[in-house]
XYZ file of C-alpha atoms in Angstrom:
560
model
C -51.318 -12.883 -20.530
C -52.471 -14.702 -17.786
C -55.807 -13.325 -17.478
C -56.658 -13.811 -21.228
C -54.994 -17.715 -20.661
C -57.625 -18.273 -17.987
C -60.449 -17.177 -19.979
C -59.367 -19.033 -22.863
C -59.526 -22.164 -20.340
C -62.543 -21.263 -18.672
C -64.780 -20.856 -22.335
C -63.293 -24.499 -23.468
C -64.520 -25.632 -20.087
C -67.920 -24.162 -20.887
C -67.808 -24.911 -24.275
C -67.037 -29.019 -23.613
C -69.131 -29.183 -20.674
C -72.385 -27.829 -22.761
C -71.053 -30.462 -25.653
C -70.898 -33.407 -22.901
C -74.847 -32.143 -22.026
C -76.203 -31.789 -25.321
C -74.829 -35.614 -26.871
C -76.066 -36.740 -23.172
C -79.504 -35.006 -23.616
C -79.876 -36.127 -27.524
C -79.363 -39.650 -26.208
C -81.879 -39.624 -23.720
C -84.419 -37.717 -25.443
C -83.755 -39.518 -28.930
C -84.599 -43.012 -28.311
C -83.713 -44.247 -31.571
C -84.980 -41.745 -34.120
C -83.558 -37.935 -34.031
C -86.118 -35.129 -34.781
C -85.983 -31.124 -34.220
C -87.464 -31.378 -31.334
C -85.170 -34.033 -29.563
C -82.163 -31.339 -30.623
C -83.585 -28.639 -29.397
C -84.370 -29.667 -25.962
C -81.067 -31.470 -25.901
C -79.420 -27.988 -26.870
C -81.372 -25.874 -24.450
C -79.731 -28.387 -21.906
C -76.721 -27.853 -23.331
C -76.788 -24.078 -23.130
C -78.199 -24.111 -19.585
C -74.957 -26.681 -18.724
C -72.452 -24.182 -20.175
C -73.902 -21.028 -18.697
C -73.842 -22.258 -15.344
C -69.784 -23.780 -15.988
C -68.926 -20.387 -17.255
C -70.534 -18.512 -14.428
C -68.820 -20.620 -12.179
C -65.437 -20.331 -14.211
C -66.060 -16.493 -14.550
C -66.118 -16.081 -10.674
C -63.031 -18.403 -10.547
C -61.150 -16.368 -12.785
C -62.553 -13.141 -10.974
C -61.360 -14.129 -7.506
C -57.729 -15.430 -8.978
C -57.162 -12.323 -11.425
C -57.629 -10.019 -8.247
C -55.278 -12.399 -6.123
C -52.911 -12.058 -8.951
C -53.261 -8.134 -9.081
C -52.829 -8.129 -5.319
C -49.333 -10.309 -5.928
C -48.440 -7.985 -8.549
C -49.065 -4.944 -6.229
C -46.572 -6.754 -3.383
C -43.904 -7.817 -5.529
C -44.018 -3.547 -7.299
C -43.372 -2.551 -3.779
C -40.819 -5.464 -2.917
C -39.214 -4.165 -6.073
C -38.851 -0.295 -4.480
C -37.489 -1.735 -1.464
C -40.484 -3.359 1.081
C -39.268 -7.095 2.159
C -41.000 -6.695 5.139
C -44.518 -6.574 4.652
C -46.952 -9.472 4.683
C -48.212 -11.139 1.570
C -52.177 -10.375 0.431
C -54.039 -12.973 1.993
C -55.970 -13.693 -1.234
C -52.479 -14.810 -2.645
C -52.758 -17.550 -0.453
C -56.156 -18.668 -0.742
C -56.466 -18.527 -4.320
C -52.804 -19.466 -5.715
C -51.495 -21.174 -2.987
C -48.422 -21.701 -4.981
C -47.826 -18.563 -5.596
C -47.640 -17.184 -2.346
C -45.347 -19.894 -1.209
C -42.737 -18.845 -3.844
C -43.361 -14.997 -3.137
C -42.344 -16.070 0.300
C -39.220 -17.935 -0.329
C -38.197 -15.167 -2.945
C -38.735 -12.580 -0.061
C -36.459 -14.294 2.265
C -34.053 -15.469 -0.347
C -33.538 -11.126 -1.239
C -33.514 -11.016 2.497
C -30.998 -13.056 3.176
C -28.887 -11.806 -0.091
C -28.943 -7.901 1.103
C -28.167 -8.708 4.915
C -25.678 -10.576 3.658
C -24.168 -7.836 1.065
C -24.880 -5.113 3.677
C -22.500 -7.290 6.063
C -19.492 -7.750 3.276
C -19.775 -3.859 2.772
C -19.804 -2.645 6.506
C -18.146 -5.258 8.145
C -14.545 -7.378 7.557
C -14.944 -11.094 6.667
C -11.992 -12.521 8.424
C -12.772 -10.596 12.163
C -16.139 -9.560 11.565
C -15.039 -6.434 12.849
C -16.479 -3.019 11.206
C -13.844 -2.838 8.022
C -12.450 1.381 7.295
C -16.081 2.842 5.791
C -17.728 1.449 8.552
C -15.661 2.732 11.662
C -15.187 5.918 10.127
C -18.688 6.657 9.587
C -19.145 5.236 13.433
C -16.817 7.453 14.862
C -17.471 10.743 12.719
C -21.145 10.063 13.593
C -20.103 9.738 17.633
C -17.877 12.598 16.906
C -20.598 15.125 15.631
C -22.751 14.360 18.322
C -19.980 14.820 21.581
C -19.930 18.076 23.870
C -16.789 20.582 22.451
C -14.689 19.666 25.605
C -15.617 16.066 26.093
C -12.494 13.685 26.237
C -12.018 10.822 23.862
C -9.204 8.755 23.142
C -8.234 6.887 19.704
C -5.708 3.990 19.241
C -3.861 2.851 15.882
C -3.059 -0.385 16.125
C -0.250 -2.596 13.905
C 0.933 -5.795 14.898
C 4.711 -6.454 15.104
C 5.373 -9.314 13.893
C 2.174 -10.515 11.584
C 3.931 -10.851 8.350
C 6.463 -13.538 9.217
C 3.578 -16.036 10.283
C 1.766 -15.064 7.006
C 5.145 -15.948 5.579
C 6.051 -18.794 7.451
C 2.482 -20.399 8.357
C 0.392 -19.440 5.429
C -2.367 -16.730 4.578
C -5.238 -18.995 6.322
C -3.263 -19.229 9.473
C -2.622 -15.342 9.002
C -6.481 -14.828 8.725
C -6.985 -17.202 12.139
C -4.740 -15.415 13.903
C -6.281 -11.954 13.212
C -9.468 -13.728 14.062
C -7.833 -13.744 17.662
C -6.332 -10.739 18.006
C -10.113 -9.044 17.204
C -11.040 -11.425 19.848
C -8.880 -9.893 22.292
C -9.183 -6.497 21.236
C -12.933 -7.216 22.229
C -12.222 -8.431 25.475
C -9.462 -5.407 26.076
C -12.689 -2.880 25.418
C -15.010 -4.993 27.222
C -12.782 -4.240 30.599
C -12.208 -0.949 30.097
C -16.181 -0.437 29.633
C -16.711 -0.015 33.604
C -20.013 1.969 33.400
C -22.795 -0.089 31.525
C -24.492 2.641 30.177
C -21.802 4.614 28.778
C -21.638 4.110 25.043
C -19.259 1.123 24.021
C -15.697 1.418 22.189
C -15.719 1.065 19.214
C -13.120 -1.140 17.537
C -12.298 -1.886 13.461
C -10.420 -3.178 10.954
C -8.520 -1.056 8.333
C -6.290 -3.238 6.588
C -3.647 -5.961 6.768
C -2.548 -6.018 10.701
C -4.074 -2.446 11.413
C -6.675 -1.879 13.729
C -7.872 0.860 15.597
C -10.140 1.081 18.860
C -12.315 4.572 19.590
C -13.347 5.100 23.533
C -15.681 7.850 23.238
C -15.947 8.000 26.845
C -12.774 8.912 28.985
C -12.391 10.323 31.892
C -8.695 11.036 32.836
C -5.483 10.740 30.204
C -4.543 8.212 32.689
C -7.253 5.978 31.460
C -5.813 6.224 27.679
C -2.587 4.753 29.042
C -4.122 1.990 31.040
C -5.702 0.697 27.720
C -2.707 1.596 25.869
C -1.017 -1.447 27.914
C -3.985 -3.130 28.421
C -3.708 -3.508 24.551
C -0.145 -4.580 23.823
C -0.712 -6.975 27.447
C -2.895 -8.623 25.362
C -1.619 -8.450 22.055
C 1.938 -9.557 23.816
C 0.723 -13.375 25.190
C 0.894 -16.017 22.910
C -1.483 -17.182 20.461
C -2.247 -20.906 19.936
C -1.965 -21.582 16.463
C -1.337 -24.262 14.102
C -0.714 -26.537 17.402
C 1.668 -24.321 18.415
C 2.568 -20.859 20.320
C 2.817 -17.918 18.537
C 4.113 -14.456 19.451
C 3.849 -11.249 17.606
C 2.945 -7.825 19.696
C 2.081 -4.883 18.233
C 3.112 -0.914 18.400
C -0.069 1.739 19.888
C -0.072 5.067 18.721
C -2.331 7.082 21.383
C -4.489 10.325 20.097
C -7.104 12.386 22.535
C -9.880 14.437 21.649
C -9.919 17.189 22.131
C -6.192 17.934 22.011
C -5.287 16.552 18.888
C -8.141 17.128 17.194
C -11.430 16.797 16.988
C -12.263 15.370 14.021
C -11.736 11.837 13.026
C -8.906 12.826 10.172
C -6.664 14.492 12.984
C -7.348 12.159 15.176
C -6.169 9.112 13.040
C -3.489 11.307 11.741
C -2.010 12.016 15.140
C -2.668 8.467 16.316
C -0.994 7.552 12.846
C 1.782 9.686 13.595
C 2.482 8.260 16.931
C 2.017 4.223 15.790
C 5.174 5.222 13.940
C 7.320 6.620 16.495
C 6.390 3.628 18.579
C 7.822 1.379 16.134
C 11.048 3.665 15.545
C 10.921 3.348 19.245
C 11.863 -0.056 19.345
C 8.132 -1.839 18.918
C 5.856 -2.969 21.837
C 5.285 -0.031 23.152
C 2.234 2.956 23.292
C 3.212 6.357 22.434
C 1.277 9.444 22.810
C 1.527 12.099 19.989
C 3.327 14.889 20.950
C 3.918 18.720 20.043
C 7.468 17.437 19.080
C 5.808 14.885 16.665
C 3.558 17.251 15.516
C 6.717 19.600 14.607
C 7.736 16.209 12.406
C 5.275 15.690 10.833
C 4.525 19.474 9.922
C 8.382 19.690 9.035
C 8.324 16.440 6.427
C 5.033 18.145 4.524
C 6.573 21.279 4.307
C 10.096 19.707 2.809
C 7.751 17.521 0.701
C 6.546 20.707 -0.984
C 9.815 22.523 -0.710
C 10.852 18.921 -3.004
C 8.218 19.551 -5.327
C 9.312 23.621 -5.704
C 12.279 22.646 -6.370
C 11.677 20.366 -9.429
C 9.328 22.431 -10.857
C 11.791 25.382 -10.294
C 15.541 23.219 -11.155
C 16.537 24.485 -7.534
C 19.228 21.167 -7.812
C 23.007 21.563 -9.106
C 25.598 18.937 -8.893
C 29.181 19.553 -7.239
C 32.134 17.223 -8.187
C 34.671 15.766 -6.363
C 37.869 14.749 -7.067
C 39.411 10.926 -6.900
C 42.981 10.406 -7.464
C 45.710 7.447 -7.826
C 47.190 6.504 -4.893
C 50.462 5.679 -6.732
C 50.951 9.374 -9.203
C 48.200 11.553 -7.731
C 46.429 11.896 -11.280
C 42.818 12.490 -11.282
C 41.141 9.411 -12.504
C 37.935 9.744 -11.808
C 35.300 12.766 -10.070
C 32.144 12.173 -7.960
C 29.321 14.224 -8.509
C 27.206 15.064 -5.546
C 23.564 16.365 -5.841
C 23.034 19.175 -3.949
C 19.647 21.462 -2.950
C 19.896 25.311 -3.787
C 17.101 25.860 -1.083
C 15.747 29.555 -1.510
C 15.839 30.014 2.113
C 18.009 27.361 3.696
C 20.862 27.661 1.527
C 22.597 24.678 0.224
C 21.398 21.559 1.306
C 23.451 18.140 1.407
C 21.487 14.837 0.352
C 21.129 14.117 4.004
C 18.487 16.035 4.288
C 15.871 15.377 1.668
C 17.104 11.879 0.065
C 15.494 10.330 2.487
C 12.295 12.558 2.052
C 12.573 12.344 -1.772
C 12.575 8.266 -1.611
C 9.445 7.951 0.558
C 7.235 10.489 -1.346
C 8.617 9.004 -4.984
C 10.168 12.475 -5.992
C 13.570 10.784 -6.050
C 12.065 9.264 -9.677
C 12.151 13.199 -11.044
C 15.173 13.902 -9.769
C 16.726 11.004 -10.498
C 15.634 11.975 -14.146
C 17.045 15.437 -13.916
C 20.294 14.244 -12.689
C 20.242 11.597 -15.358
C 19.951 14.758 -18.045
C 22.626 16.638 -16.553
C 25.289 13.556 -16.076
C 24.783 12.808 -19.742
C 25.007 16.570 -20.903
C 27.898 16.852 -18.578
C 29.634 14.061 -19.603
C 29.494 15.050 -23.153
C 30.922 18.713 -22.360
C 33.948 17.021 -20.992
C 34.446 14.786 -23.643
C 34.221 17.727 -26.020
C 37.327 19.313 -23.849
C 38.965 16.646 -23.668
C 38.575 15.740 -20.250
C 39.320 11.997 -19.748
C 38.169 11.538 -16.070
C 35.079 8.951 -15.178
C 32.314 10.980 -13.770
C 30.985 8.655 -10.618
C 27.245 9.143 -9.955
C 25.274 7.147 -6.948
C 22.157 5.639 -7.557
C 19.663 5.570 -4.826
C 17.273 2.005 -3.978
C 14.140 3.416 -5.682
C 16.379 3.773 -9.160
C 18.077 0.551 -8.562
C 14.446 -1.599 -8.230
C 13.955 -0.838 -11.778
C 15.476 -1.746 -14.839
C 14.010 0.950 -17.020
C 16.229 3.584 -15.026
C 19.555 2.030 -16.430
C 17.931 1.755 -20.430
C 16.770 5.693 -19.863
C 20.623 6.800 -18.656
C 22.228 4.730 -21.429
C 19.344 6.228 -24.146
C 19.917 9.976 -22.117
C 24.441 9.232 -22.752
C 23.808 8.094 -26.605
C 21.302 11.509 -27.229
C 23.630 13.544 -25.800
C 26.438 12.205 -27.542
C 28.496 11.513 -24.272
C 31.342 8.982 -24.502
C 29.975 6.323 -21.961
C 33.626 5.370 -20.940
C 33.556 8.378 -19.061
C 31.008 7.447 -16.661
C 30.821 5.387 -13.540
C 27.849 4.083 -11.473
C 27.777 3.731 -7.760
C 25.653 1.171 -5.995
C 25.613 0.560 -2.506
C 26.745 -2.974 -1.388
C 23.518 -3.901 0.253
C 21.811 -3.049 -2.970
C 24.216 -5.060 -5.687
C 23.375 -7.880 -2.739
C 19.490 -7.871 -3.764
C 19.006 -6.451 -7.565
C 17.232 -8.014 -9.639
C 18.742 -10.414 -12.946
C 16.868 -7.846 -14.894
C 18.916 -4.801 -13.399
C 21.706 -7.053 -13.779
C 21.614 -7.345 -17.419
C 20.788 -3.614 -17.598
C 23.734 -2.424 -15.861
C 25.889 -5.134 -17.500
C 24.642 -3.312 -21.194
C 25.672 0.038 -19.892
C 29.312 -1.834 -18.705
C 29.300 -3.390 -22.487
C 28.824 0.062 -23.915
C 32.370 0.926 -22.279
C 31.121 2.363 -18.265
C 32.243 1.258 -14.932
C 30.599 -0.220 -11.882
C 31.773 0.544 -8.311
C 30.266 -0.906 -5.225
C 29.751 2.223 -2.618
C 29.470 1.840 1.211
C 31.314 -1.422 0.830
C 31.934 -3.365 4.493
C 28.715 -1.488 6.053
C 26.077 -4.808 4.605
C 26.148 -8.089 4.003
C 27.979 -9.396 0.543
C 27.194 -12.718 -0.858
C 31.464 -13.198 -2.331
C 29.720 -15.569 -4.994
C 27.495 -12.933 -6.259
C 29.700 -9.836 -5.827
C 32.530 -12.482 -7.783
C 29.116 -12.766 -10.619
C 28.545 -8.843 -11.119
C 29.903 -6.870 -13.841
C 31.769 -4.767 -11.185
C 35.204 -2.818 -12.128
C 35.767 -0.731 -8.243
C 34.707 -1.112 -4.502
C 34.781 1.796 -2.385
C 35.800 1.076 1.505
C 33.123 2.545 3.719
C 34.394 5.586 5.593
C 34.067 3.610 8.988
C 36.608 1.018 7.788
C 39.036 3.728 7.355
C 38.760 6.299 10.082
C 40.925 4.658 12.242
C 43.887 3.650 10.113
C 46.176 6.136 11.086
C 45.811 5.316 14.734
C 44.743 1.467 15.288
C 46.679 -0.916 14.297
C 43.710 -3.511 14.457
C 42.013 -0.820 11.923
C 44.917 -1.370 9.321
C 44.911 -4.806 9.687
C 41.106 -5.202 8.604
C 41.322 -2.455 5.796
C 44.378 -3.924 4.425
C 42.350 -7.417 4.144
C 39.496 -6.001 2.920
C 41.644 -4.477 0.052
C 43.276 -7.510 -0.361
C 39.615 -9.172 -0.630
C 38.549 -6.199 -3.246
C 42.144 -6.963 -5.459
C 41.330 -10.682 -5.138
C 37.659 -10.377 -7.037
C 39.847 -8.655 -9.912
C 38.610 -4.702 -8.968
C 40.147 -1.823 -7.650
C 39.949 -0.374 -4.525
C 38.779 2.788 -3.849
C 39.000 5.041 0.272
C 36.456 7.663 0.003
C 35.989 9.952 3.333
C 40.051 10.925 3.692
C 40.455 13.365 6.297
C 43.827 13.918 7.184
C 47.172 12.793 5.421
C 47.736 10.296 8.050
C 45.104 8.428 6.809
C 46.088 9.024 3.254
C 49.792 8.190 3.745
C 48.507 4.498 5.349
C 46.127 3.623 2.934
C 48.200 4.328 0.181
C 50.795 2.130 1.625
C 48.362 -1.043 2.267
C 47.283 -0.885 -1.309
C 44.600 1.336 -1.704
C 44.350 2.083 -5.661
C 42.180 5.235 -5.705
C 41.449 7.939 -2.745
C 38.878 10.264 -2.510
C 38.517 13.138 0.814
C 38.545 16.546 2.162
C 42.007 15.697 2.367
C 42.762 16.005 -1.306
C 39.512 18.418 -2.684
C 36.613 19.242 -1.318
C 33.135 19.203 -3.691
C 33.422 21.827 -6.503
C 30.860 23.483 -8.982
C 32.071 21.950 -12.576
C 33.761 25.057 -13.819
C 35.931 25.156 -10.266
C 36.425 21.644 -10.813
C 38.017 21.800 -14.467
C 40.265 24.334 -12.967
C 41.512 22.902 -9.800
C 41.995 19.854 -12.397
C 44.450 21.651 -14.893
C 46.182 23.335 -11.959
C 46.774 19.705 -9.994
C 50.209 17.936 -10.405
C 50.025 14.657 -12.391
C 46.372 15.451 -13.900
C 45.916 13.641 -16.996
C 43.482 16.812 -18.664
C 44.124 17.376 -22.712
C 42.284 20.285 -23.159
C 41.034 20.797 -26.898
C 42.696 23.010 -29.496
């Protein structure tokens, strides 16, 4: 297009100079009177005129068509990738233009991919290497080191980083990370004694976690010196917001090659030991260790023993008994998950609850037990049974409301009366559920099931809001009754609490009885419902039904 535009201009150049010519020539020639002659000559002028404007025009267009075709060339192999190289010098001499805003386009792209090679390799608020970036570092460092050389990686998290993002904002959060890069700089710039020993190398990975990789170390000592060089200068206050501001931060301390030599193991083990430092008590640098290695191997395998056993129904549920203080009829039986382990045994909740809640598997079980509650519930119904079956619900259940609407769609399939069922929620938990949760449980509690309060005197309970949930029992916590058979101080405070528990309109309920001492006392203070060893220990549900019929004052109508 252009090169057909610029002959099209340089033939009506020709073209109207050789018309200028000829009416100049015929004029001069003419003198008055026009004759074949006086054209002729005036047209061979004329032809001369435009010969010589379109050779002149053709060379024009000659020298700019092969600038052109040299910018065309340069900006082809800008496309593929070449910002670097020069710009045809014929660009320049014969579009000028053009060559100026080949240049500025150049370093515009320039600019744009240094710029969009930065965001992806490095972190915008430290302008430290973000995750991809160290990784690739260190696996790349890794690769390359001797089999027995010594290196030493360090997880960093800060302590207390979420309270000023809370408190001061996420801009004063971002400053303040700013500074703690800046120190973590300044920790690896001291510890760099020799200067041509490759430099540490330090990143970002997310939030307030950071890592730092020495790739050259000489003695474990060294790893601990930078261990507290770290939290030394993690620990001093930062000036922000025109004022001081503490936080610290936990180190968790992996060396190469004894926990691994690849970067995985190593964060893993650095990971590992971050963690312990914080169960530790916080501000400190741990080492892993064979013992946390043991952990860490144990809580995988029990993860996949959890899996096994949902896939497998390796779970049962054991009830047991809770009876009235004043006739010793059953009112009401617990039921207790338990953990047929295939080489373990049985297992109590102790020891995979709190497994189950971190990996999420506490969702499927919580749906299995939710199956077997409501199918449960409906056999006793069927017999006759008239107890309340009292199932726990664990903080992963309780955050959503959807749990509640599946157990009361689970009791109407199955056809199980829902006056026969209770739910237990611990007292920290009823303290922090949501006004959703609230109006799921209160549905259940319309549809004719109770609400206790479990653990209760172990947290901290809002009276307004416990007084404001749709709660029927609270269950003492087994510390504020151990001792009521033998301290009189112990009484005193259980027999206040129950007063507390009759004055919000609910009964109370002692779970944990272990001797008849303790029984004998609480029923005496007011206790309405006990629950212990004392009285019945967990049962399977046939054992249960039994012991039931067999106990004095049970309240069982069998059918037929």
């Amino acid at each position: 297009m252009n090169g057909v535009s610029l002959k099209s201009r340089a033939i009506a150049f020709a073209i109207c100079a050789g018309a200028f010519v000829f009416i100049l020539a015929l004029a001069a020639t003419s003198r008055g009177h026009f004759d074949v002659s006086n054209a002729t000559r005036a047209l061979i002028a004329a032809i001369i005129c435009a010969a010589m404007c379109w050779a002149y025009a053709e060379r024009t267009i000659a020298h700019t068509a092969a600038a052109i075709d040299a910018a065309i060339a340069r900006l082809a192999s800008a496309a593929n990738g070449d910002l670097e190289s020069e710009i045809p010098p014929e660009v320049g001499e014969c579009v000028p233009q053009l060559s100026d805003a080949m240049d500025g386009l150049f370093r515009q792209l320039h600019a744009n991919l240094d710029s969009v090679q930065r965001l992806a390799l490095f972190d915008p608020v430290t302008s430290l290497p973000n995750r991809t970036h160290f990784r690739r570092s260190c696996e790349r460092v890794l690769t390359d080191m001797p089999p027995d050389a010594m290196a030493a990686l360090f997880f960093i998290d800060l302590d207390r980083f979420k309270a000023v993002n809370d408190t001061l904002g996420h801009a004063m959060g971002d400053q303040l990370l700013a500074m703690v890069a800046n120190r973590l700089r300044a920790v690896a710039d001291r510890f760099t004694s020799d200067a041509d020993a490759m430099p540490p190398l330090i990143g970002r990975l997310s939030g307030d976690e950071f890592t730092m990789f020495f790739p050259a170390l000489a003695h474990v000592r060294n790893a601990d010196r930078i261990g507290r060089g770290i939290l030394f200068a993690l620990s001093e206050p930062f000036d922000l917001a025109d004022q001081e501001v503490s936080i610290g931060a936990s180190v968790g301390i992996a060396l190469r090659p004894e926990h691994g030599t690849t970067l995985t193991g190593l964060m893993r083990a650095a990971d590992a030991a971050m963690y312990h430092a914080k169960a530790s008590g916080r501000g400190r640098a741990e080492h892993f260790t064979e013992r946390l290695a043991t952990e860490i191997a144990e809580r995988a395998q029990l993860e996949s023993d959890l899996r096994g056993a949902v896939e497998r129904d390796q779970f049962t549920l054991v009830y047991q008994p809770q009876i009235s203080a004043t006739d010793g009829r059953i009112v009401a039986a617990e039921a207790l998950l338990r953990w047929q382990h295939p080489d373990r045994g049985l297992c109590l909740p102790g020891t995979f609850i709190g497994r189950a809640e971190e990996t999420g598997l506490i969702v499927e079980i919580g749906e299995w037990v939710v199956e077997s509650v409501a199918k449960t519930i409906a056999r006793w119904g069927a017999l006759g049974v008239e107890q309340r079956m009292a199932v726990n619900i664990s903080p992963r259940q309780l955050d959503h409301a959807a749990f509640f609407r599946r157990l009361r769609d689970a009791m109407q399939m199955a056809g199980a009366p829902a006056r026969l069922l209770e739910l237990e929620i611990t007292e920290t938990l009823a303290m922090h559920c949501s006004s959703e949760v609230v109006d799921a449980i209160a549905a259940l509690r319309n549809d004719g099931a109770s609400i206790a309060i479990d653990d209760f005197g172990t947290g901290y309970s809002n009276l307004a809001r416990l007084r404001d949930l749709p709660v029927d029992r609270v269950k003492l916590d087994r510390s504020l009754i151990e001792h009521v058979a033998t301290q009189a101080e112990a009484r005193t405070i259980a027999q206040a609490v129950i007063g507390l528990i009759h004055g919000l309109g609910c009964e109370a309920v002692a779970e944990g009885i272990e001797t008849p001492a303790q029984l004998d006392v609480l029923r005496v203070i007011g206790c309405d419902v006990l629950q212990g060893y004392v009285i019945a220990q967990p049962m399977v549900e046939a054992e249960f039904i039994a012991w039931a019929r067999s106990a004095p004052g049970e309240e069982i109508r069998a059918a037929g």
